[in-house]
Amino acid sequence: MEKFKRLKNEGNDFVKMGEYEEAVNKYSECMKLNTEECTVYTNRALCYLKLCKYEEAKQDCDHVLQMEDSNIKAFYRRALAYKGLQVRKKNMAGI
């Protein structure tokens, strides 16, 4: 559990510095240790949104909402992911 907390804190620090790829790696390592902790999924979803990886963000939020069907961050970030996917779809249609 101590390693989990350390990795999560390192991920949070990377987010604060704008190092989203590094943060994704730390949160992914956390998930190998504990798949039930929703905050690492919503945190990773935030990073994916910043990296314009909308499908990945949506998947993380979907996972959280299967565990906690009223998780506000997951709903909000999933909505942002859907918005990003729609914008991408519209841009692709114009090509």
PDB file of N, CA and C in Angstrom:
ATOM      1  N   MET A   1       0.824  -1.201   0.000  1.00  0.00           N
ATOM      2  CA  MET A   1       0.000   0.000   0.000  1.00  0.00           C
ATOM      3  C   MET A   1       0.864   1.259   0.000  1.00  0.00           C
ATOM      4  N   GLU A   2       2.012   1.164   0.631  1.00  0.00           N
ATOM      5  CA  GLU A   2       2.919   2.320   0.679  1.00  0.00           C
ATOM      6  C   GLU A   2       3.420   2.669  -0.723  1.00  0.00           C
ATOM      7  N   LYS A   3       3.752   1.642  -1.511  1.00  0.00           N
ATOM      8  CA  LYS A   3       4.210   1.873  -2.882  1.00  0.00           C
ATOM      9  C   LYS A   3       3.104   2.526  -3.705  1.00  0.00           C
ATOM     10  N   PHE A   4       1.870   2.093  -3.498  1.00  0.00           N
ATOM     11  CA  PHE A   4       0.731   2.667  -4.206  1.00  0.00           C
ATOM     12  C   PHE A   4       0.633   4.168  -3.938  1.00  0.00           C
ATOM     13  N   LYS A   5       0.707   4.540  -2.663  1.00  0.00           N
ATOM     14  CA  LYS A   5       0.606   5.960  -2.293  1.00  0.00           C
ATOM     15  C   LYS A   5       1.743   6.774  -2.895  1.00  0.00           C
ATOM     16  N   ARG A   6       2.930   6.204  -2.869  1.00  0.00           N
ATOM     17  CA  ARG A   6       4.093   6.903  -3.424  1.00  0.00           C
ATOM     18  C   ARG A   6       3.909   7.134  -4.926  1.00  0.00           C
ATOM     19  N   LEU A   7       3.482   6.099  -5.645  1.00  0.00           N
ATOM     20  CA  LEU A   7       3.271   6.224  -7.087  1.00  0.00           C
ATOM     21  C   LEU A   7       2.171   7.232  -7.402  1.00  0.00           C
ATOM     22  N   LYS A   8       1.094   7.191  -6.628  1.00  0.00           N
ATOM     23  CA  LYS A   8      -0.013   8.121  -6.843  1.00  0.00           C
ATOM     24  C   LYS A   8       0.450   9.558  -6.616  1.00  0.00           C
ATOM     25  N   ASN A   9       1.203   9.781  -5.554  1.00  0.00           N
ATOM     26  CA  ASN A   9       1.727  11.126  -5.272  1.00  0.00           C
ATOM     27  C   ASN A   9       2.683  11.590  -6.367  1.00  0.00           C
ATOM     28  N   GLU A  10       3.500  10.678  -6.878  1.00  0.00           N
ATOM     29  CA  GLU A  10       4.407  11.033  -7.973  1.00  0.00           C
ATOM     30  C   GLU A  10       3.583  11.412  -9.209  1.00  0.00           C
ATOM     31  N   GLY A  11       2.530  10.652  -9.475  1.00  0.00           N
ATOM     32  CA  GLY A  11       1.642  10.983 -10.593  1.00  0.00           C
ATOM     33  C   GLY A  11       1.021  12.351 -10.417  1.00  0.00           C
ATOM     34  N   ASN A  12       0.556  12.637  -9.207  1.00  0.00           N
ATOM     35  CA  ASN A  12      -0.033  13.950  -8.921  1.00  0.00           C
ATOM     36  C   ASN A  12       0.976  15.071  -9.134  1.00  0.00           C
ATOM     37  N   ASP A  13       2.211  14.830  -8.727  1.00  0.00           N
ATOM     38  CA  ASP A  13       3.259  15.838  -8.922  1.00  0.00           C
ATOM     39  C   ASP A  13       3.516  16.086 -10.407  1.00  0.00           C
ATOM     40  N   PHE A  14       3.518  15.015 -11.205  1.00  0.00           N
ATOM     41  CA  PHE A  14       3.714  15.171 -12.650  1.00  0.00           C
ATOM     42  C   PHE A  14       2.570  15.973 -13.268  1.00  0.00           C
ATOM     43  N   VAL A  15       1.345  15.743 -12.784  1.00  0.00           N
ATOM     44  CA  VAL A  15       0.201  16.514 -13.296  1.00  0.00           C
ATOM     45  C   VAL A  15       0.411  17.997 -13.007  1.00  0.00           C
ATOM     46  N   LYS A  16       0.826  18.315 -11.796  1.00  0.00           N
ATOM     47  CA  LYS A  16       1.047  19.713 -11.415  1.00  0.00           C
ATOM     48  C   LYS A  16       2.101  20.377 -12.289  1.00  0.00           C
ATOM     49  N   MET A  17       3.060  19.584 -12.780  1.00  0.00           N
ATOM     50  CA  MET A  17       4.114  20.117 -13.640  1.00  0.00           C
ATOM     51  C   MET A  17       3.729  20.092 -15.117  1.00  0.00           C
ATOM     52  N   GLY A  18       2.561  19.525 -15.418  1.00  0.00           N
ATOM     53  CA  GLY A  18       2.131  19.437 -16.810  1.00  0.00           C
ATOM     54  C   GLY A  18       2.764  18.286 -17.573  1.00  0.00           C
ATOM     55  N   GLU A  19       3.353  17.348 -16.842  1.00  0.00           N
ATOM     56  CA  GLU A  19       3.993  16.175 -17.448  1.00  0.00           C
ATOM     57  C   GLU A  19       2.981  15.023 -17.481  1.00  0.00           C
ATOM     58  N   TYR A  20       2.044  15.099 -18.418  1.00  0.00           N
ATOM     59  CA  TYR A  20       0.899  14.186 -18.408  1.00  0.00           C
ATOM     60  C   TYR A  20       1.251  12.755 -18.807  1.00  0.00           C
ATOM     61  N   GLU A  21       2.193  12.593 -19.732  1.00  0.00           N
ATOM     62  CA  GLU A  21       2.603  11.232 -20.118  1.00  0.00           C
ATOM     63  C   GLU A  21       3.233  10.515 -18.919  1.00  0.00           C
ATOM     64  N   GLU A  22       4.083  11.229 -18.199  1.00  0.00           N
ATOM     65  CA  GLU A  22       4.723  10.640 -17.012  1.00  0.00           C
ATOM     66  C   GLU A  22       3.674  10.305 -15.952  1.00  0.00           C
ATOM     67  N   ALA A  23       2.711  11.187 -15.790  1.00  0.00           N
ATOM     68  CA  ALA A  23       1.649  10.952 -14.814  1.00  0.00           C
ATOM     69  C   ALA A  23       0.840   9.711 -15.196  1.00  0.00           C
ATOM     70  N   VAL A  24       0.528   9.564 -16.480  1.00  0.00           N
ATOM     71  CA  VAL A  24      -0.202   8.379 -16.948  1.00  0.00           C
ATOM     72  C   VAL A  24       0.554   7.118 -16.562  1.00  0.00           C
ATOM     73  N   ASN A  25       1.869   7.123 -16.751  1.00  0.00           N
ATOM     74  CA  ASN A  25       2.685   5.957 -16.398  1.00  0.00           C
ATOM     75  C   ASN A  25       2.590   5.633 -14.910  1.00  0.00           C
ATOM     76  N   LYS A  26       2.649   6.667 -14.064  1.00  0.00           N
ATOM     77  CA  LYS A  26       2.575   6.443 -12.614  1.00  0.00           C
ATOM     78  C   LYS A  26       1.202   5.900 -12.213  1.00  0.00           C
ATOM     79  N   TYR A  27       0.143   6.498 -12.770  1.00  0.00           N
ATOM     80  CA  TYR A  27      -1.204   6.021 -12.436  1.00  0.00           C
ATOM     81  C   TYR A  27      -1.420   4.595 -12.945  1.00  0.00           C
ATOM     82  N   SER A  28      -0.861   4.280 -14.092  1.00  0.00           N
ATOM     83  CA  SER A  28      -0.993   2.918 -14.627  1.00  0.00           C
ATOM     84  C   SER A  28      -0.292   1.919 -13.719  1.00  0.00           C
ATOM     85  N   GLU A  29       0.861   2.314 -13.179  1.00  0.00           N
ATOM     86  CA  GLU A  29       1.559   1.451 -12.216  1.00  0.00           C
ATOM     87  C   GLU A  29       0.708   1.254 -10.965  1.00  0.00           C
ATOM     88  N   CYS A  30       0.041   2.312 -10.521  1.00  0.00           N
ATOM     89  CA  CYS A  30      -0.858   2.212  -9.361  1.00  0.00           C
ATOM     90  C   CYS A  30      -1.945   1.165  -9.608  1.00  0.00           C
ATOM     91  N   MET A  31      -2.480   1.165 -10.811  1.00  0.00           N
ATOM     92  CA  MET A  31      -3.585   0.260 -11.137  1.00  0.00           C
ATOM     93  C   MET A  31      -3.159  -1.196 -11.090  1.00  0.00           C
ATOM     94  N   LYS A  32      -1.872  -1.452 -11.317  1.00  0.00           N
ATOM     95  CA  LYS A  32      -1.371  -2.828 -11.210  1.00  0.00           C
ATOM     96  C   LYS A  32      -1.400  -3.289  -9.755  1.00  0.00           C
ATOM     97  N   LEU A  33      -1.309  -2.335  -8.831  1.00  0.00           N
ATOM     98  CA  LEU A  33      -1.299  -2.658  -7.401  1.00  0.00           C
ATOM     99  C   LEU A  33      -2.702  -2.665  -6.798  1.00  0.00           C
ATOM    100  N   ASN A  34      -3.595  -1.835  -7.342  1.00  0.00           N
ATOM    101  CA  ASN A  34      -4.953  -1.724  -6.792  1.00  0.00           C
ATOM    102  C   ASN A  34      -5.899  -1.278  -7.902  1.00  0.00           C
ATOM    103  N   THR A  35      -6.751  -2.184  -8.357  1.00  0.00           N
ATOM    104  CA  THR A  35      -7.689  -1.876  -9.438  1.00  0.00           C
ATOM    105  C   THR A  35      -8.987  -1.264  -8.926  1.00  0.00           C
ATOM    106  N   GLU A  36      -9.134  -1.165  -7.626  1.00  0.00           N
ATOM    107  CA  GLU A  36     -10.384  -0.681  -7.031  1.00  0.00           C
ATOM    108  C   GLU A  36     -10.346   0.801  -6.656  1.00  0.00           C
ATOM    109  N   GLU A  37      -9.209   1.440  -6.766  1.00  0.00           N
ATOM    110  CA  GLU A  37      -9.069   2.842  -6.362  1.00  0.00           C
ATOM    111  C   GLU A  37      -9.493   3.756  -7.510  1.00  0.00           C
ATOM    112  N   CYS A  38     -10.658   4.361  -7.378  1.00  0.00           N
ATOM    113  CA  CYS A  38     -11.237   5.162  -8.458  1.00  0.00           C
ATOM    114  C   CYS A  38     -10.444   6.417  -8.784  1.00  0.00           C
ATOM    115  N   THR A  39      -9.796   7.008  -7.788  1.00  0.00           N
ATOM    116  CA  THR A  39      -9.125   8.287  -8.043  1.00  0.00           C
ATOM    117  C   THR A  39      -7.995   8.161  -9.059  1.00  0.00           C
ATOM    118  N   VAL A  40      -7.304   7.029  -9.095  1.00  0.00           N
ATOM    119  CA  VAL A  40      -6.232   6.911 -10.085  1.00  0.00           C
ATOM    120  C   VAL A  40      -6.800   6.833 -11.503  1.00  0.00           C
ATOM    121  N   TYR A  41      -7.991   6.263 -11.638  1.00  0.00           N
ATOM    122  CA  TYR A  41      -8.637   6.214 -12.958  1.00  0.00           C
ATOM    123  C   TYR A  41      -9.103   7.604 -13.392  1.00  0.00           C
ATOM    124  N   THR A  42      -9.712   8.347 -12.473  1.00  0.00           N
ATOM    125  CA  THR A  42     -10.163   9.692 -12.849  1.00  0.00           C
ATOM    126  C   THR A  42      -8.969  10.622 -13.072  1.00  0.00           C
ATOM    127  N   ASN A  43      -7.897  10.418 -12.310  1.00  0.00           N
ATOM    128  CA  ASN A  43      -6.688  11.219 -12.517  1.00  0.00           C
ATOM    129  C   ASN A  43      -6.058  10.899 -13.872  1.00  0.00           C
ATOM    130  N   ARG A  44      -6.019   9.598 -14.194  1.00  0.00           N
ATOM    131  CA  ARG A  44      -5.447   9.220 -15.493  1.00  0.00           C
ATOM    132  C   ARG A  44      -6.332   9.735 -16.630  1.00  0.00           C
ATOM    133  N   ALA A  45      -7.649   9.720 -16.415  1.00  0.00           N
ATOM    134  CA  ALA A  45      -8.565  10.254 -17.424  1.00  0.00           C
ATOM    135  C   ALA A  45      -8.270  11.729 -17.677  1.00  0.00           C
ATOM    136  N   LEU A  46      -7.996  12.481 -16.621  1.00  0.00           N
ATOM    137  CA  LEU A  46      -7.632  13.893 -16.777  1.00  0.00           C
ATOM    138  C   LEU A  46      -6.397  14.029 -17.662  1.00  0.00           C
ATOM    139  N   CYS A  47      -5.407  13.201 -17.410  1.00  0.00           N
ATOM    140  CA  CYS A  47      -4.178  13.243 -18.215  1.00  0.00           C
ATOM    141  C   CYS A  47      -4.478  12.914 -19.673  1.00  0.00           C
ATOM    142  N   TYR A  48      -5.285  11.894 -19.892  1.00  0.00           N
ATOM    143  CA  TYR A  48      -5.638  11.531 -21.259  1.00  0.00           C
ATOM    144  C   TYR A  48      -6.371  12.681 -21.956  1.00  0.00           C
ATOM    145  N   LEU A  49      -7.227  13.376 -21.237  1.00  0.00           N
ATOM    146  CA  LEU A  49      -7.907  14.533 -21.828  1.00  0.00           C
ATOM    147  C   LEU A  49      -6.894  15.598 -22.237  1.00  0.00           C
ATOM    148  N   LYS A  50      -5.932  15.861 -21.375  1.00  0.00           N
ATOM    149  CA  LYS A  50      -4.904  16.867 -21.672  1.00  0.00           C
ATOM    150  C   LYS A  50      -4.072  16.450 -22.883  1.00  0.00           C
ATOM    151  N   LEU A  51      -3.942  15.134 -23.089  1.00  0.00           N
ATOM    152  CA  LEU A  51      -3.162  14.603 -24.202  1.00  0.00           C
ATOM    153  C   LEU A  51      -4.029  14.360 -25.449  1.00  0.00           C
ATOM    154  N   CYS A  52      -5.296  14.756 -25.374  1.00  0.00           N
ATOM    155  CA  CYS A  52      -6.263  14.559 -26.474  1.00  0.00           C
ATOM    156  C   CYS A  52      -6.470  13.082 -26.808  1.00  0.00           C
ATOM    157  N   LYS A  53      -6.338  12.225 -25.806  1.00  0.00           N
ATOM    158  CA  LYS A  53      -6.607  10.792 -25.962  1.00  0.00           C
ATOM    159  C   LYS A  53      -7.991  10.527 -25.374  1.00  0.00           C
ATOM    160  N   TYR A  54      -8.998  10.944 -26.138  1.00  0.00           N
ATOM    161  CA  TYR A  54     -10.366  10.964 -25.628  1.00  0.00           C
ATOM    162  C   TYR A  54     -10.950   9.574 -25.409  1.00  0.00           C
ATOM    163  N   GLU A  55     -10.650   8.648 -26.276  1.00  0.00           N
ATOM    164  CA  GLU A  55     -11.185   7.291 -26.119  1.00  0.00           C
ATOM    165  C   GLU A  55     -10.652   6.654 -24.837  1.00  0.00           C
ATOM    166  N   GLU A  56      -9.371   6.839 -24.562  1.00  0.00           N
ATOM    167  CA  GLU A  56      -8.767   6.288 -23.348  1.00  0.00           C
ATOM    168  C   GLU A  56      -9.374   6.934 -22.106  1.00  0.00           C
ATOM    169  N   ALA A  57      -9.599   8.248 -22.178  1.00  0.00           N
ATOM    170  CA  ALA A  57     -10.220   8.948 -21.056  1.00  0.00           C
ATOM    171  C   ALA A  57     -11.622   8.407 -20.800  1.00  0.00           C
ATOM    172  N   LYS A  58     -12.377   8.212 -21.874  1.00  0.00           N
ATOM    173  CA  LYS A  58     -13.733   7.682 -21.743  1.00  0.00           C
ATOM    174  C   LYS A  58     -13.712   6.291 -21.112  1.00  0.00           C
ATOM    175  N   GLN A  59     -12.783   5.461 -21.520  1.00  0.00           N
ATOM    176  CA  GLN A  59     -12.693   4.102 -20.967  1.00  0.00           C
ATOM    177  C   GLN A  59     -12.402   4.117 -19.473  1.00  0.00           C
ATOM    178  N   ASP A  60     -11.489   4.995 -19.047  1.00  0.00           N
ATOM    179  CA  ASP A  60     -11.191   5.090 -17.611  1.00  0.00           C
ATOM    180  C   ASP A  60     -12.428   5.547 -16.835  1.00  0.00           C
ATOM    181  N   CYS A  61     -13.143   6.513 -17.380  1.00  0.00           N
ATOM    182  CA  CYS A  61     -14.350   7.007 -16.706  1.00  0.00           C
ATOM    183  C   CYS A  61     -15.437   5.940 -16.675  1.00  0.00           C
ATOM    184  N   ASP A  62     -15.591   5.211 -17.764  1.00  0.00           N
ATOM    185  CA  ASP A  62     -16.563   4.111 -17.793  1.00  0.00           C
ATOM    186  C   ASP A  62     -16.250   3.091 -16.699  1.00  0.00           C
ATOM    187  N   HIS A  63     -14.970   2.797 -16.540  1.00  0.00           N
ATOM    188  CA  HIS A  63     -14.546   1.834 -15.515  1.00  0.00           C
ATOM    189  C   HIS A  63     -14.932   2.325 -14.115  1.00  0.00           C
ATOM    190  N   VAL A  64     -14.678   3.591 -13.848  1.00  0.00           N
ATOM    191  CA  VAL A  64     -15.020   4.162 -12.540  1.00  0.00           C
ATOM    192  C   VAL A  64     -16.523   4.099 -12.317  1.00  0.00           C
ATOM    193  N   LEU A  65     -17.296   4.454 -13.333  1.00  0.00           N
ATOM    194  CA  LEU A  65     -18.751   4.496 -13.177  1.00  0.00           C
ATOM    195  C   LEU A  65     -19.356   3.111 -13.004  1.00  0.00           C
ATOM    196  N   GLN A  66     -18.647   2.070 -13.418  1.00  0.00           N
ATOM    197  CA  GLN A  66     -19.098   0.713 -13.126  1.00  0.00           C
ATOM    198  C   GLN A  66     -18.927   0.393 -11.640  1.00  0.00           C
ATOM    199  N   MET A  67     -17.917   0.994 -11.017  1.00  0.00           N
ATOM    200  CA  MET A  67     -17.672   0.772  -9.589  1.00  0.00           C
ATOM    201  C   MET A  67     -18.467   1.740  -8.720  1.00  0.00           C
ATOM    202  N   GLU A  68     -18.500   3.005  -9.140  1.00  0.00           N
ATOM    203  CA  GLU A  68     -19.193   4.071  -8.394  1.00  0.00           C
ATOM    204  C   GLU A  68     -20.087   4.815  -9.377  1.00  0.00           C
ATOM    205  N   ASP A  69     -21.359   4.468  -9.409  1.00  0.00           N
ATOM    206  CA  ASP A  69     -22.243   5.024 -10.437  1.00  0.00           C
ATOM    207  C   ASP A  69     -22.624   6.480 -10.223  1.00  0.00           C
ATOM    208  N   SER A  70     -22.119   7.096  -9.164  1.00  0.00           N
ATOM    209  CA  SER A  70     -22.414   8.511  -8.925  1.00  0.00           C
ATOM    210  C   SER A  70     -21.136   9.352  -8.787  1.00  0.00           C
ATOM    211  N   ASN A  71     -20.041   8.880  -9.350  1.00  0.00           N
ATOM    212  CA  ASN A  71     -18.773   9.591  -9.258  1.00  0.00           C
ATOM    213  C   ASN A  71     -18.809  10.810 -10.189  1.00  0.00           C
ATOM    214  N   ILE A  72     -18.868  11.993  -9.594  1.00  0.00           N
ATOM    215  CA  ILE A  72     -19.042  13.234 -10.343  1.00  0.00           C
ATOM    216  C   ILE A  72     -17.860  13.505 -11.279  1.00  0.00           C
ATOM    217  N   LYS A  73     -16.640  13.284 -10.799  1.00  0.00           N
ATOM    218  CA  LYS A  73     -15.470  13.522 -11.651  1.00  0.00           C
ATOM    219  C   LYS A  73     -15.502  12.626 -12.882  1.00  0.00           C
ATOM    220  N   ALA A  74     -15.896  11.382 -12.691  1.00  0.00           N
ATOM    221  CA  ALA A  74     -15.959  10.451 -13.823  1.00  0.00           C
ATOM    222  C   ALA A  74     -17.009  10.890 -14.831  1.00  0.00           C
ATOM    223  N   PHE A  75     -18.167  11.328 -14.352  1.00  0.00           N
ATOM    224  CA  PHE A  75     -19.209  11.833 -15.260  1.00  0.00           C
ATOM    225  C   PHE A  75     -18.709  13.050 -16.035  1.00  0.00           C
ATOM    226  N   TYR A  76     -18.109  13.980 -15.320  1.00  0.00           N
ATOM    227  CA  TYR A  76     -17.637  15.218 -15.938  1.00  0.00           C
ATOM    228  C   TYR A  76     -16.544  14.943 -16.972  1.00  0.00           C
ATOM    229  N   ARG A  77     -15.574  14.135 -16.591  1.00  0.00           N
ATOM    230  CA  ARG A  77     -14.457  13.870 -17.498  1.00  0.00           C
ATOM    231  C   ARG A  77     -14.896  13.013 -18.680  1.00  0.00           C
ATOM    232  N   ARG A  78     -15.871  12.137 -18.456  1.00  0.00           N
ATOM    233  CA  ARG A  78     -16.406  11.363 -19.581  1.00  0.00           C
ATOM    234  C   ARG A  78     -17.126  12.289 -20.558  1.00  0.00           C
ATOM    235  N   ALA A  79     -17.840  13.264 -20.028  1.00  0.00           N
ATOM    236  CA  ALA A  79     -18.512  14.240 -20.900  1.00  0.00           C
ATOM    237  C   ALA A  79     -17.483  15.010 -21.726  1.00  0.00           C
ATOM    238  N   LEU A  80     -16.377  15.397 -21.117  1.00  0.00           N
ATOM    239  CA  LEU A  80     -15.312  16.082 -21.855  1.00  0.00           C
ATOM    240  C   LEU A  80     -14.712  15.166 -22.924  1.00  0.00           C
ATOM    241  N   ALA A  81     -14.590  13.887 -22.590  1.00  0.00           N
ATOM    242  CA  ALA A  81     -14.063  12.930 -23.569  1.00  0.00           C
ATOM    243  C   ALA A  81     -15.018  12.794 -24.756  1.00  0.00           C
ATOM    244  N   TYR A  82     -16.316  12.689 -24.470  1.00  0.00           N
ATOM    245  CA  TYR A  82     -17.296  12.616 -25.556  1.00  0.00           C
ATOM    246  C   TYR A  82     -17.243  13.868 -26.417  1.00  0.00           C
ATOM    247  N   LYS A  83     -17.099  15.011 -25.783  1.00  0.00           N
ATOM    248  CA  LYS A  83     -17.008  16.273 -26.521  1.00  0.00           C
ATOM    249  C   LYS A  83     -15.779  16.259 -27.436  1.00  0.00           C
ATOM    250  N   GLY A  84     -14.657  15.813 -26.908  1.00  0.00           N
ATOM    251  CA  GLY A  84     -13.438  15.717 -27.709  1.00  0.00           C
ATOM    252  C   GLY A  84     -13.586  14.753 -28.872  1.00  0.00           C
ATOM    253  N   LEU A  85     -14.261  13.639 -28.625  1.00  0.00           N
ATOM    254  CA  LEU A  85     -14.484  12.658 -29.692  1.00  0.00           C
ATOM    255  C   LEU A  85     -15.384  13.235 -30.779  1.00  0.00           C
ATOM    256  N   GLN A  86     -16.383  14.004 -30.389  1.00  0.00           N
ATOM    257  CA  GLN A  86     -17.295  14.612 -31.366  1.00  0.00           C
ATOM    258  C   GLN A  86     -16.556  15.649 -32.214  1.00  0.00           C
ATOM    259  N   VAL A  87     -15.741  16.465 -31.597  1.00  0.00           N
ATOM    260  CA  VAL A  87     -14.964  17.466 -32.332  1.00  0.00           C
ATOM    261  C   VAL A  87     -14.034  16.773 -33.319  1.00  0.00           C
ATOM    262  N   ARG A  88     -13.378  15.712 -32.874  1.00  0.00           N
ATOM    263  CA  ARG A  88     -12.469  14.970 -33.743  1.00  0.00           C
ATOM    264  C   ARG A  88     -13.233  14.373 -34.932  1.00  0.00           C
ATOM    265  N   LYS A  89     -14.409  13.832 -34.648  1.00  0.00           N
ATOM    266  CA  LYS A  89     -15.220  13.232 -35.707  1.00  0.00           C
ATOM    267  C   LYS A  89     -15.612  14.282 -36.752  1.00  0.00           C
ATOM    268  N   LYS A  90     -16.003  15.465 -36.282  1.00  0.00           N
ATOM    269  CA  LYS A  90     -16.382  16.551 -37.197  1.00  0.00           C
ATOM    270  C   LYS A  90     -15.186  16.996 -38.029  1.00  0.00           C
ATOM    271  N   ASN A  91     -14.027  17.088 -37.400  1.00  0.00           N
ATOM    272  CA  ASN A  91     -12.823  17.496 -38.126  1.00  0.00           C
ATOM    273  C   ASN A  91     -12.439  16.458 -39.177  1.00  0.00           C
ATOM    274  N   MET A  92     -12.591  15.192 -38.847  1.00  0.00           N
ATOM    275  CA  MET A  92     -12.266  14.116 -39.804  1.00  0.00           C
ATOM    276  C   MET A  92     -13.231  14.144 -40.983  1.00  0.00           C
ATOM    277  N   ALA A  93     -14.484  14.489 -40.728  1.00  0.00           N
ATOM    278  CA  ALA A  93     -15.480  14.533 -41.802  1.00  0.00           C
ATOM    279  C   ALA A  93     -15.165  15.634 -42.807  1.00  0.00           C
ATOM    280  N   GLY A  94     -14.474  16.676 -42.347  1.00  0.00           N
ATOM    281  CA  GLY A  94     -14.140  17.785 -43.218  1.00  0.00           C
ATOM    282  C   GLY A  94     -12.896  17.557 -44.072  1.00  0.00           C
ATOM    283  N   ILE A  95     -12.196  16.468 -43.810  1.00  0.00           N
ATOM    284  CA  ILE A  95     -10.942  16.199 -44.550  1.00  0.00           C
ATOM    285  C   ILE A  95     -11.238  15.598 -45.903  1.00  0.00           C
TER     286      ILE A  95
END
